[in-house]
C-alpha atoms as a printed R data frame, in Angstrom:
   type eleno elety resid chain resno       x      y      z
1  ATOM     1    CA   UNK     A     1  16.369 55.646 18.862
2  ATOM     2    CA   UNK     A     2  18.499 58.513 19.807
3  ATOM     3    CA   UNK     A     3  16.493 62.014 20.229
4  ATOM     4    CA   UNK     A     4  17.803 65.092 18.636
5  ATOM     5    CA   UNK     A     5  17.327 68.666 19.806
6  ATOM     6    CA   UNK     A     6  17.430 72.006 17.999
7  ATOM     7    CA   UNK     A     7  20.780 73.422 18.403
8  ATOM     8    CA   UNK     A     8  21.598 76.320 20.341
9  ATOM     9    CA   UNK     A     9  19.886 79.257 18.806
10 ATOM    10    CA   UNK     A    10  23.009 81.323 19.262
11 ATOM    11    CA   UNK     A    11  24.967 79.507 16.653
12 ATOM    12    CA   UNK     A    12  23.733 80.187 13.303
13 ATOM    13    CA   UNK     A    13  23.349 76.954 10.902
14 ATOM    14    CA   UNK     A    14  24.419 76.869  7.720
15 ATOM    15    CA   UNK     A    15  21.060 75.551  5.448
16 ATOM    16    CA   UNK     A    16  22.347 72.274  5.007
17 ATOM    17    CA   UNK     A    17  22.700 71.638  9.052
18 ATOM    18    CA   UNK     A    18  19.542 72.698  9.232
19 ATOM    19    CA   UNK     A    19  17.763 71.031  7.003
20 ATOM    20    CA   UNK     A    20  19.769 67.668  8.387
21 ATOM    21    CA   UNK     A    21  18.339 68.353 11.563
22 ATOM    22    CA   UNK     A    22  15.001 68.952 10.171
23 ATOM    23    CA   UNK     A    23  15.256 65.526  8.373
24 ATOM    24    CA   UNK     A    24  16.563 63.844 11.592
25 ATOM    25    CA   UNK     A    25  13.327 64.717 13.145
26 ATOM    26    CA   UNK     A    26  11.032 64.227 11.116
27 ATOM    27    CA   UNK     A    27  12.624 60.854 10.836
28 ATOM    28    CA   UNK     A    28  12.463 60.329 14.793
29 ATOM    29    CA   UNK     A    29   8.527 61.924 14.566
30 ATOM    30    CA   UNK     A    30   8.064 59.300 12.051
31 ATOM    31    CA   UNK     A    31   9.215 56.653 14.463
32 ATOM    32    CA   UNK     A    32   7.382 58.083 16.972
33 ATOM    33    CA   UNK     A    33   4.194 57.240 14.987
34 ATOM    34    CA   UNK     A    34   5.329 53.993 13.789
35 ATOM    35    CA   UNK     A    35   5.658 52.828 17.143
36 ATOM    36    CA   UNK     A    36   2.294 54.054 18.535
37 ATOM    37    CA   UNK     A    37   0.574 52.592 15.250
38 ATOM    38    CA   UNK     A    38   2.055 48.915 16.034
39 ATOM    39    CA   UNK     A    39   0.652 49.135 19.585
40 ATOM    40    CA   UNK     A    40  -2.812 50.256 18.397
41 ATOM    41    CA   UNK     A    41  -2.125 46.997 15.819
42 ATOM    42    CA   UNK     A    42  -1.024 44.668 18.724
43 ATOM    43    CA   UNK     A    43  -3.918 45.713 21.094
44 ATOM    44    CA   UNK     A    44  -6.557 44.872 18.175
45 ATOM    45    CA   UNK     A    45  -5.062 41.850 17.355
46 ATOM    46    CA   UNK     A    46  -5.142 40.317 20.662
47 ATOM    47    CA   UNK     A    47  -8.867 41.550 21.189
48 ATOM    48    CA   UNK     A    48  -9.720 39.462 17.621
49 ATOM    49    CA   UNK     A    49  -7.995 36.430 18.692
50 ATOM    50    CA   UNK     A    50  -9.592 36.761 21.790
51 ATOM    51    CA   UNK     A    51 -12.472 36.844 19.795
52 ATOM    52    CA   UNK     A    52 -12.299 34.020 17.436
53 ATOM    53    CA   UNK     A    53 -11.445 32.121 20.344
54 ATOM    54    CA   UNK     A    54 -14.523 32.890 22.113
55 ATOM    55    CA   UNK     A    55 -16.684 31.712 18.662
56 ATOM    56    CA   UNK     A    56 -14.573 28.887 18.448
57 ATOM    57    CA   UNK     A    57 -16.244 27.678 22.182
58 ATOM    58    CA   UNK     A    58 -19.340 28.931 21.230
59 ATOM    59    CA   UNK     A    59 -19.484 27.224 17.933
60 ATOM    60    CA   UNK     A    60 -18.087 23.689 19.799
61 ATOM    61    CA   UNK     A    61 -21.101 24.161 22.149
62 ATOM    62    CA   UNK     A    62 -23.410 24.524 19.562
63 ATOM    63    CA   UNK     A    63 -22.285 21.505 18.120
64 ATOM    64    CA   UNK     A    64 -22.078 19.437 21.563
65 ATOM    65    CA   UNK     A    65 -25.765 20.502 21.880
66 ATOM    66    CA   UNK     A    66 -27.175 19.511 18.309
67 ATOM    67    CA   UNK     A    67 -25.462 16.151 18.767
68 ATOM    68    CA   UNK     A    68 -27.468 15.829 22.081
69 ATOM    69    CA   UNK     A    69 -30.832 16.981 20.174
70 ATOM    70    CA   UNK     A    70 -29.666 14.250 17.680
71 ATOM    71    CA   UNK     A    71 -29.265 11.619 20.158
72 ATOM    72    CA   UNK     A    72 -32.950 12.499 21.812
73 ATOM    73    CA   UNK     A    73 -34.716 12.411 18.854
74 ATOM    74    CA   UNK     A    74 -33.553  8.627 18.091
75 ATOM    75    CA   UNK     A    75 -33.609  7.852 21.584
């Protein structure tokens, strides 16, 4: 996105530049945010699939070693 600077503070702007300035960058601050928010998003999405993956093994184990109790016990 393109960044916008204050104008020169020589030239005086009429009320309506200004506040289209003003708008433009509050607009780019709101991008600003938007982006960083996604990130955070991204970053804690990977660490929960991470996650779920890790119970997923966990949970397979568990069941790899109650078939083995199973098979024991009859044995």
């Amino acid at each position: 996105m393109q960044n916008f600077s204050v104008p020169n503070p020589q030239i005086v702007p009429s009320p309506a530049a200004r506040a289209a300035v003003d708008t433009l960058l509050e607009i780019q601050d709101l991008h600003d945010m938007l982006e960083k928010y996604n990130q955070i998003n991204s970053d804690q999405t990977e660490k929960m699939i991470r996650l779920t993956n890790g119970i997923a093994i966990l949970t397979f184990l568990m069941v790899i070693g109650l078939v083995i109790q199973i098979w024991l016990s009859l044995k």
